[in-house]
Short mmCIF file of C-alpha atoms in Angstrom, two decimals:
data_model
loop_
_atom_site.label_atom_id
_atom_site.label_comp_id
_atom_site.label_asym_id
_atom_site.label_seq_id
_atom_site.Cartn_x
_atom_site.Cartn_y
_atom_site.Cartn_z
CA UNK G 1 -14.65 111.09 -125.28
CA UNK G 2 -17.94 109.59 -127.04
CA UNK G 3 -17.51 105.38 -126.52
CA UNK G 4 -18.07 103.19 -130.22
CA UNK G 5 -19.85 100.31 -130.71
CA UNK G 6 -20.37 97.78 -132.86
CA UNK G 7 -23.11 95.50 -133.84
CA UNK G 8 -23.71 92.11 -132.86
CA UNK G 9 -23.24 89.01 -135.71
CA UNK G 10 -26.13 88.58 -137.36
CA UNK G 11 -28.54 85.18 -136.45
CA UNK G 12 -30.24 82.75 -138.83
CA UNK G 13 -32.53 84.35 -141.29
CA UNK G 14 -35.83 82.57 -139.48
CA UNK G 15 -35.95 85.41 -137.05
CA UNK G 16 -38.51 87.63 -136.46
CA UNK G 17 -39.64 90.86 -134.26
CA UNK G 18 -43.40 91.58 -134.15
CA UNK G 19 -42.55 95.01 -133.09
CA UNK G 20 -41.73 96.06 -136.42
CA UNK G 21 -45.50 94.87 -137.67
CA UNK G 22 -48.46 96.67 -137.14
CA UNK G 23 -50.37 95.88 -133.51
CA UNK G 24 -53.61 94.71 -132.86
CA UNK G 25 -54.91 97.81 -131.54
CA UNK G 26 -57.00 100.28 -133.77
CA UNK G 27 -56.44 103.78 -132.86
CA UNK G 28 -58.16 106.88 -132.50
CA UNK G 29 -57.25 110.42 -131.93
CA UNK G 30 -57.82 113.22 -129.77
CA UNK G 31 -57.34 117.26 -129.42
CA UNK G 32 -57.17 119.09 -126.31
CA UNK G 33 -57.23 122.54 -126.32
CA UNK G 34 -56.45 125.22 -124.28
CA UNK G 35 -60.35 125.99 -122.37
CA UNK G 36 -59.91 126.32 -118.87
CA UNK G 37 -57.72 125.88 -115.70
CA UNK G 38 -58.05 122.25 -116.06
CA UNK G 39 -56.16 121.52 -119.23
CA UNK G 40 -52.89 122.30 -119.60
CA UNK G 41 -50.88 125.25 -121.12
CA UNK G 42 -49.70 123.22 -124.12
CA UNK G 43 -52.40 121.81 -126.64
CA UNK G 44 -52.31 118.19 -126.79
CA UNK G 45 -52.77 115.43 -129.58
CA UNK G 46 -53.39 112.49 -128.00
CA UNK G 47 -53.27 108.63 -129.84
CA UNK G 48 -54.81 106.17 -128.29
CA UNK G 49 -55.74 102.43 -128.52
CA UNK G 50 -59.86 102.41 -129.24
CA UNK G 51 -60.26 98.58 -127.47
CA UNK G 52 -61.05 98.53 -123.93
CA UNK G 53 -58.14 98.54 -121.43
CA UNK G 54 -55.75 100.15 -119.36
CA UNK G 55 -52.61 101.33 -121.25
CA UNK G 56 -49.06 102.38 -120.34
CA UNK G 57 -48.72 106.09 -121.48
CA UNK G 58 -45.68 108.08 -123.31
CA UNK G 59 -44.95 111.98 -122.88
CA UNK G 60 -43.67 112.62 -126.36
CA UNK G 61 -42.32 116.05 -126.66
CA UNK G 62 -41.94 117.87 -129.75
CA UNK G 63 -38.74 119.39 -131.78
CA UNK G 64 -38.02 122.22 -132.16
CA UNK G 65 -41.24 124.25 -134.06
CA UNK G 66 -42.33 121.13 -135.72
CA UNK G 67 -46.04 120.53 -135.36
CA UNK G 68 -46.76 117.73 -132.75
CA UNK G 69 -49.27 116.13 -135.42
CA UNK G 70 -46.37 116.14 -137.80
CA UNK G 71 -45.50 112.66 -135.79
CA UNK G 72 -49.08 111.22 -135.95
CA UNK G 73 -47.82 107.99 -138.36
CA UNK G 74 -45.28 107.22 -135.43
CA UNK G 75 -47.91 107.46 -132.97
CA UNK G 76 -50.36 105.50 -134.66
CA UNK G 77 -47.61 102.52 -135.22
CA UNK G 78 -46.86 102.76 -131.39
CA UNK G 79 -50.87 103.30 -130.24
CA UNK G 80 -51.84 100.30 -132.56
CA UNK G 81 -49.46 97.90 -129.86
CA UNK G 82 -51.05 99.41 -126.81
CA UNK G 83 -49.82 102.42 -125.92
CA UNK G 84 -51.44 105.86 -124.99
CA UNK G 85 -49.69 108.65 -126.52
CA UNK G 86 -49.62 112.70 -125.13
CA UNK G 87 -47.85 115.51 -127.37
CA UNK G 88 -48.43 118.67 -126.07
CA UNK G 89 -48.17 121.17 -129.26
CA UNK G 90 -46.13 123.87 -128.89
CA UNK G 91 -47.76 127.62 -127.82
CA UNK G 92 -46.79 130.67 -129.56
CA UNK G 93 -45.04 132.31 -126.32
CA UNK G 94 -43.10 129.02 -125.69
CA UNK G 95 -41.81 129.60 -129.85
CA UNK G 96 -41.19 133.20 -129.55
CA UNK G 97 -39.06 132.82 -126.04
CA UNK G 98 -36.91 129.74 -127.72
CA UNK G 99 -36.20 132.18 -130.74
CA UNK G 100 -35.49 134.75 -129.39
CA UNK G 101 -33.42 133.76 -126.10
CA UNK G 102 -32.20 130.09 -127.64
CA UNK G 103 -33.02 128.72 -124.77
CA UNK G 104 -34.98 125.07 -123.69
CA UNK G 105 -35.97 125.96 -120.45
CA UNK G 106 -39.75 126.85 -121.64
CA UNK G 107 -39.94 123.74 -123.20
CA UNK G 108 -38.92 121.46 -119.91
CA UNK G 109 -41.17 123.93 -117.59
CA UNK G 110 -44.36 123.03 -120.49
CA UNK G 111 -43.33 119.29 -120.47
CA UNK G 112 -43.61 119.25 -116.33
CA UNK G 113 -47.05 121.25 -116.86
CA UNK G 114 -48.31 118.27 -119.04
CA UNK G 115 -46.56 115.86 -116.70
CA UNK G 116 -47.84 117.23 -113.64
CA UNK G 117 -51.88 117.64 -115.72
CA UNK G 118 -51.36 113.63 -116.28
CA UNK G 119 -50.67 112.65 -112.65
CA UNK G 120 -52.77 115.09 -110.97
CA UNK G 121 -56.07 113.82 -109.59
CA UNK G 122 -54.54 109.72 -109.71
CA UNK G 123 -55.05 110.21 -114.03
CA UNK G 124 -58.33 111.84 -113.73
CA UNK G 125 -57.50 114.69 -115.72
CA UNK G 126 -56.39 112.65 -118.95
CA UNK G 127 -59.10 109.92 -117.89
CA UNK G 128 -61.82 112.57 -118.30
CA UNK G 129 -60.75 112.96 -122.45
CA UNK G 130 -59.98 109.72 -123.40
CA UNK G 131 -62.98 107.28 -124.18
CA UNK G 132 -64.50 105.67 -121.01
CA UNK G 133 -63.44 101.89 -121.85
CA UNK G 134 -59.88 103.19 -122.51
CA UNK G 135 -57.40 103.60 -119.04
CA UNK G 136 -54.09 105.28 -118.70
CA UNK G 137 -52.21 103.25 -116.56
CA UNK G 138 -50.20 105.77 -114.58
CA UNK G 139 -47.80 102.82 -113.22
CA UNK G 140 -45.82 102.83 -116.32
CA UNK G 141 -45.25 106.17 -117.82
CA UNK G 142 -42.67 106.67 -120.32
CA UNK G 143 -41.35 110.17 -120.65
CA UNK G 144 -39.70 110.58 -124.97
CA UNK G 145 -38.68 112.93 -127.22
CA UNK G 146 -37.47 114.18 -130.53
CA UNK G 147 -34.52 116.65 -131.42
CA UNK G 148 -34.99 119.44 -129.07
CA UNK G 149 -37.83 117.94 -127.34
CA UNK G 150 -35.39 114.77 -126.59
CA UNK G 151 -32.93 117.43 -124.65
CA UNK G 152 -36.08 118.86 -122.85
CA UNK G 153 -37.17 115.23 -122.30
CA UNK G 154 -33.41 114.38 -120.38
CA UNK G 155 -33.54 117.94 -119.38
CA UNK G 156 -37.08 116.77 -117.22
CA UNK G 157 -36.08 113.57 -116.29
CA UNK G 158 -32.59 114.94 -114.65
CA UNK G 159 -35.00 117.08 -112.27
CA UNK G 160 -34.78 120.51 -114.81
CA UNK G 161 -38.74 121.48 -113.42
CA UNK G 162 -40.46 120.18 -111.21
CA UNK G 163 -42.89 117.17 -111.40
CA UNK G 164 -44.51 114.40 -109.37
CA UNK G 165 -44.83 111.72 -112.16
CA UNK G 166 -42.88 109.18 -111.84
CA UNK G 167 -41.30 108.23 -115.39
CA UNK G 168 -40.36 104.32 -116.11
CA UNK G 169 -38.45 104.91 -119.07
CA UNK G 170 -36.54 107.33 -121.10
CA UNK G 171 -36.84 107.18 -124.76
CA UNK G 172 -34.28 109.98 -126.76
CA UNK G 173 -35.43 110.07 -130.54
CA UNK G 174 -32.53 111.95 -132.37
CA UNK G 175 -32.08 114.48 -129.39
CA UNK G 176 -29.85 117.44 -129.91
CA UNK G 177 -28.14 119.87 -127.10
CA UNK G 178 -27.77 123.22 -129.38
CA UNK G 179 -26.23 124.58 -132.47
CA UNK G 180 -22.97 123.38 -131.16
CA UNK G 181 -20.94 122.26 -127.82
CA UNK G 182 -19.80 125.95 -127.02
CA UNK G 183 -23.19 127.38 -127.41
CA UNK G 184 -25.66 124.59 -125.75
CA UNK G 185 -29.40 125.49 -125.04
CA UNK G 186 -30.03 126.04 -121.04
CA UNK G 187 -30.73 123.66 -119.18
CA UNK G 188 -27.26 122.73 -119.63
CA UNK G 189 -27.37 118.92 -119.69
CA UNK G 190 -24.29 117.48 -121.38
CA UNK G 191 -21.16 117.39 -119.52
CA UNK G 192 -18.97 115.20 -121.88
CA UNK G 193 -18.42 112.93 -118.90
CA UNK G 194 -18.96 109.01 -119.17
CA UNK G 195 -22.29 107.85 -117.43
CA UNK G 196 -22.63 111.07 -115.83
CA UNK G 197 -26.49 111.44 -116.33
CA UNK G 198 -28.03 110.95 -112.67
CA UNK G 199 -30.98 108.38 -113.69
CA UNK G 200 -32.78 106.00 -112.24
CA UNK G 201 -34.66 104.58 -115.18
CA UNK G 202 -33.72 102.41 -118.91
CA UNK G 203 -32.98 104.92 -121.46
CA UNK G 204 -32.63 104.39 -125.30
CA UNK G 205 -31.11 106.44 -127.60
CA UNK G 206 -32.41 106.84 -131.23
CA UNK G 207 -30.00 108.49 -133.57
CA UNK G 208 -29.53 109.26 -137.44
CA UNK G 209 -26.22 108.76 -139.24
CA UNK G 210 -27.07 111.91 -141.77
CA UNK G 211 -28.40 113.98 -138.80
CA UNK G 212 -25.13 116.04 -138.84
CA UNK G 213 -24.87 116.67 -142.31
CA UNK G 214 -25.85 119.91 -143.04
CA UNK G 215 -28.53 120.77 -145.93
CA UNK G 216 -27.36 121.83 -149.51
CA UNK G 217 -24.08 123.65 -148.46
CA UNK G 218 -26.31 126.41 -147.31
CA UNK G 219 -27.87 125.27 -143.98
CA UNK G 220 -26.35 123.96 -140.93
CA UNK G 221 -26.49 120.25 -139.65
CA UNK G 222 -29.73 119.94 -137.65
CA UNK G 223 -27.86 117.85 -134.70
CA UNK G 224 -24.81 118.68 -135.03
CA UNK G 225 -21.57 116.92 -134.19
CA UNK G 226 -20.83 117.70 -130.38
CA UNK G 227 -24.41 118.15 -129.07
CA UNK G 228 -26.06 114.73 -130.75
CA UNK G 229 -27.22 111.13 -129.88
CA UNK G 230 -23.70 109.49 -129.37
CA UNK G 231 -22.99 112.48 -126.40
CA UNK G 232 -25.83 111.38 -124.80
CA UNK G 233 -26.06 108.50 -124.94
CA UNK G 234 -21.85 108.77 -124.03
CA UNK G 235 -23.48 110.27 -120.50
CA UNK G 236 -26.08 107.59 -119.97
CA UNK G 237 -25.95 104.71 -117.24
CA UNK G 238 -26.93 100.83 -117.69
CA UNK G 239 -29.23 99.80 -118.62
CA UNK G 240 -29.29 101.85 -121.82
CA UNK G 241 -29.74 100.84 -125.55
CA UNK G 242 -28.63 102.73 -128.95
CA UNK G 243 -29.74 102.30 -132.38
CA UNK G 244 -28.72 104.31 -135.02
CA UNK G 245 -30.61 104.61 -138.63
CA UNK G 246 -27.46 104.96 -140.07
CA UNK G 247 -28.98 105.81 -143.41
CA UNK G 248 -31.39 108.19 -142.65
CA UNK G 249 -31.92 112.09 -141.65
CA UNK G 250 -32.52 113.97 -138.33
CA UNK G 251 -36.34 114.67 -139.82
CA UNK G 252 -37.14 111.19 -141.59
CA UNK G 253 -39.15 110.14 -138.85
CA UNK G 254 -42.18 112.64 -139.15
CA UNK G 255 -44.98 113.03 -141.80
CA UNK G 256 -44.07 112.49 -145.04
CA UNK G 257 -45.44 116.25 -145.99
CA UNK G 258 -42.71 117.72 -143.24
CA UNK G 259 -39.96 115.03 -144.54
CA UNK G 260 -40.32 116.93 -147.75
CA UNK G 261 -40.14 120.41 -146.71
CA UNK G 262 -37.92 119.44 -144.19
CA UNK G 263 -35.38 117.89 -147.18
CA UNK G 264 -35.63 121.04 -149.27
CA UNK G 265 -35.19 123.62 -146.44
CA UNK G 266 -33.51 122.46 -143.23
CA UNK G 267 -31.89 119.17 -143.32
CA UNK G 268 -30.63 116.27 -144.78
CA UNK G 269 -32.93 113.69 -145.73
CA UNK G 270 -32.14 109.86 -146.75
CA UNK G 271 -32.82 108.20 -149.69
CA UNK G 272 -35.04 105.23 -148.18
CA UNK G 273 -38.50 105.07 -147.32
CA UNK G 274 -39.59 106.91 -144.35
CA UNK G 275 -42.62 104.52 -143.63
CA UNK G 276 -39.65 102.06 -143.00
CA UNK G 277 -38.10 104.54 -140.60
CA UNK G 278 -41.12 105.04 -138.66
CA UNK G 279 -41.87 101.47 -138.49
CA UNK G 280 -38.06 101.13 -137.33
CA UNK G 281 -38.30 103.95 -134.80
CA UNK G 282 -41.92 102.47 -133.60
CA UNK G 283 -40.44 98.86 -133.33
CA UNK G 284 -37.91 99.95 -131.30
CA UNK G 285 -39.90 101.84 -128.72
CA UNK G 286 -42.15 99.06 -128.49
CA UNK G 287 -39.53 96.54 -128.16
CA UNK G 288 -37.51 98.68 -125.28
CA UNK G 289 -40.74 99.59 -123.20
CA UNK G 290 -41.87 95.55 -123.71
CA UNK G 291 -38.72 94.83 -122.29
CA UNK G 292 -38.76 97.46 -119.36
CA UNK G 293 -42.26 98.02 -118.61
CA UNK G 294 -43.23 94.13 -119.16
CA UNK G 295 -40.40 91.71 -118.93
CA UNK G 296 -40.80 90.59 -122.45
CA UNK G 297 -36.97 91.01 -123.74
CA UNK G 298 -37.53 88.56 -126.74
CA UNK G 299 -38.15 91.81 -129.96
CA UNK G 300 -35.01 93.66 -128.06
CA UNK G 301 -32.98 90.61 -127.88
CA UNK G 302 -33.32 89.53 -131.21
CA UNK G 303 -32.90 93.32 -132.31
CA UNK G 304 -29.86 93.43 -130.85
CA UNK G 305 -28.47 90.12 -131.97
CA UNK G 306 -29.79 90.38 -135.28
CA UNK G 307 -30.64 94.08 -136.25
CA UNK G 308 -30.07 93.61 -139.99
CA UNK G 309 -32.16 90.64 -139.90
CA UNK G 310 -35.28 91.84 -139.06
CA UNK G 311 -35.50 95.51 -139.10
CA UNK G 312 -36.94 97.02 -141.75
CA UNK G 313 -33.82 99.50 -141.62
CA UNK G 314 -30.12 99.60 -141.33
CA UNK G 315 -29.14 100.23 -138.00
CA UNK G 316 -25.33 100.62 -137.06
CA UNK G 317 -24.80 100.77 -134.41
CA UNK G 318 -26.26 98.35 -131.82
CA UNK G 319 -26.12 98.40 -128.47
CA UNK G 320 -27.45 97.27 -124.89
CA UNK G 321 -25.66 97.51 -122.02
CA UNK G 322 -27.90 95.43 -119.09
CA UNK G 323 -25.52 96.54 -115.95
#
C-alpha cells in the first residue's frame, strides 16, 4: 500500500529559500577517461566549485542510456553552492548487458567501482584530477541518482556490491524499479512493504507527477505506476523527505537538447520551463544535504512549510518525516 501526503499550509509571502538561487561558487568541469588501472571503468564528468576549499561530494548516477553530461545544468546549479559532483558515464558493455539481459546489476557493480576509486587512497585518487586548491571532503559523501541510476543508487546503498565509502545521504531523483512491478530489474529492491529499506542514512525522494504517463499513445510511461518514486519512497525509513514536481516529466530535469528529444520520442514532457525544474530539483538537494550534512534546516523547513511560496515549481506533495 503506497502512504499519501499532503502539503503543509502555505506561510506569509516574505519567505525565502536561497537554495533555489544561484551559489556563490563558480564552477568548472572535468573529464576522466578511461587510461590506466588508476581510473575507473566508467568515464567520469566531474563539476566542481573553482574557489579554494574542501567540498562535500555527490555520486550521481546516470539513467538509463542518457549521457551523464546531459545533467551538466543540474550540476552546475548544485557545484555553484559548494558541492563536488562525480557522474561516471556509462560504457558500451555496461549498455549492451542492460539491453540485452534488462538487468541493473552492471550499473550498481560500476557505481561501487567509482565509489570504491573515490575512497581509495583517503581521496587521493579524485584529489589527483581536481585542481590543487579544490578538496573533496570524503566525510560527507552523498550517494544520488536519476531514473534507473536512482534504483542502482538504493540498489548500492542497501549493500547490492560491495564498497567501503561510507554514504551520508541518499538522494532518489525520479528513480524507477523496471517496466512494471511483475517484471522489476535485478537487484530486486522493492518489496511493497512500509519502511522496509534497511538504511542508515536521510533519504529524499524526487518524483514527477507526468512521469507515468506514457508518450503519444505509442510509448510506454518511463516510470511507470508500480515501480516509481511513491514505492520507494513507501519503503523508506525516517528521516526521509518527498517532493514531487507535480507538473513536470520523468526527463524535464536534463539538458534542454535531451528534454526535447526526450518529449518527441520517449516520454512525457511538461509544459513549464525546465530551467525552473532544475533550479527546483538543485534547491532541493541543496536544501536536504544543508540540513543533513550541516545542521542548517532553515531552506528545508521553509520548503516544507511553504513549498508554493518559494519554489520556483509546483510541488505536491510535501513531505518530511524527522523520526
Amino acid at each position: 500500500m503506497v502512504l499519501l501526503y499532503t502539503e503543509s499550509l502555505e506561510a506569509p509571502t516574505t519567505l525565502t529559500a536561497t537554495c533555489f538561487d544561484n551559489g556563490n561558487y563558480t564552477v568548472g568541469q572535468i573529464n576522466v577517461r578511461k587510461s590506466s588501472g588508476s581510473i575507473p571503468n566508467p568515464p567520469l564528468f566531474i563539476v566542481h566549485p573553482k574557489e579554494k576549499g574542501t567540498y562535500p561530494v555527490i555520486l550521481f548516477l546516470h539513467g538509463f542510456s542518457i549521457p551523464n553530461h546531459s545533467y551538466s545544468d543540474l550540476f552546475e546549479f548544485i557545484a555553484s553552492h559548494g558541492y563536488i559532483v562525480v557522474a561516471p558515464g556509462q560504457t558500451l558493455f555496461g549498455l549492451v548487458t542492460g539491453l540485452c539481459i534488462c538487468s541493473a546489476v552492471g550499473d550498481v557493480e560500476d557505481a561501487a567501482e567509482t565509489a570504491n576509486w573515490i575512497t581509495n587512497n583517503k581521496g587521493e585518487n579524485l584529489q589527483l584530477v581536481l585542481p590543487n586548491n579544490v578538496s573533496p571532503d570524503l566525510d560527507k559523501v552523498t550517494l544520488a541518482g536519476h531514473s534507473k541510476g536512482g534504483k542502482a543508487a538504493f540498489a548500492l546503498a542497501l549493500g547490492h556490491a560491495s564498497t567501503s565509502l561510507k554514504f551520508k545521504a541518499l538522494i532518489g531523483l525520479d528513480p524507477v524499479a523496471g517496466p512494471d512491478n511483475a517484471n522489476r530489474l535485478e537487484p530486486k529492491i522493492l518489496n511493497y512493504i512500509p519502511q522496509n529499506f534497511n538504511l542508515d542514512m536521510p533519504v529524499a525522494l524526487i518524483g514527477t507527477g507526468l512521469g507515468d504517463d506514457g508518450c503519444c499513445g505509442c510509448f510506454p510511461p518511463a516510470a511507470p505506476w508500480g515501480c516509481n518514486h511513491p514505492f520507494f519512497f513507501n519503503e523508506c525509513k525516517p528521516p526521509s523527505c518527498y517532493f514531487v514536481a507535480k507538473d513536470f516529466g520523468h526527463m524535464d530535469m536534463v539538458n534542454d537538447w535531451l528534454v526535447r528529444l526526450s518529449g518527441m520520442f520517449v516520454c512525457k514532457t511538461g509544459n513549464g520551463s525546465k530551467a525552473d525544474m532544475r533550479r527546483a530539483c538543485g534547491g532541493i538537494f541543496v536544501a536536504f544535504l544543508k540540513a543533513y550534512l550541516f545542521d542548517d534546516d532553515e531552506d528545508l523547513t521553509t520548503i516544507v512549510n511553504s513549498p508554493n511560496l518559494v519554489s520556483p515549481i509546483k510541488l505536491d506533495p510535501v513531505l518530511w518525516i524527522k523520526s
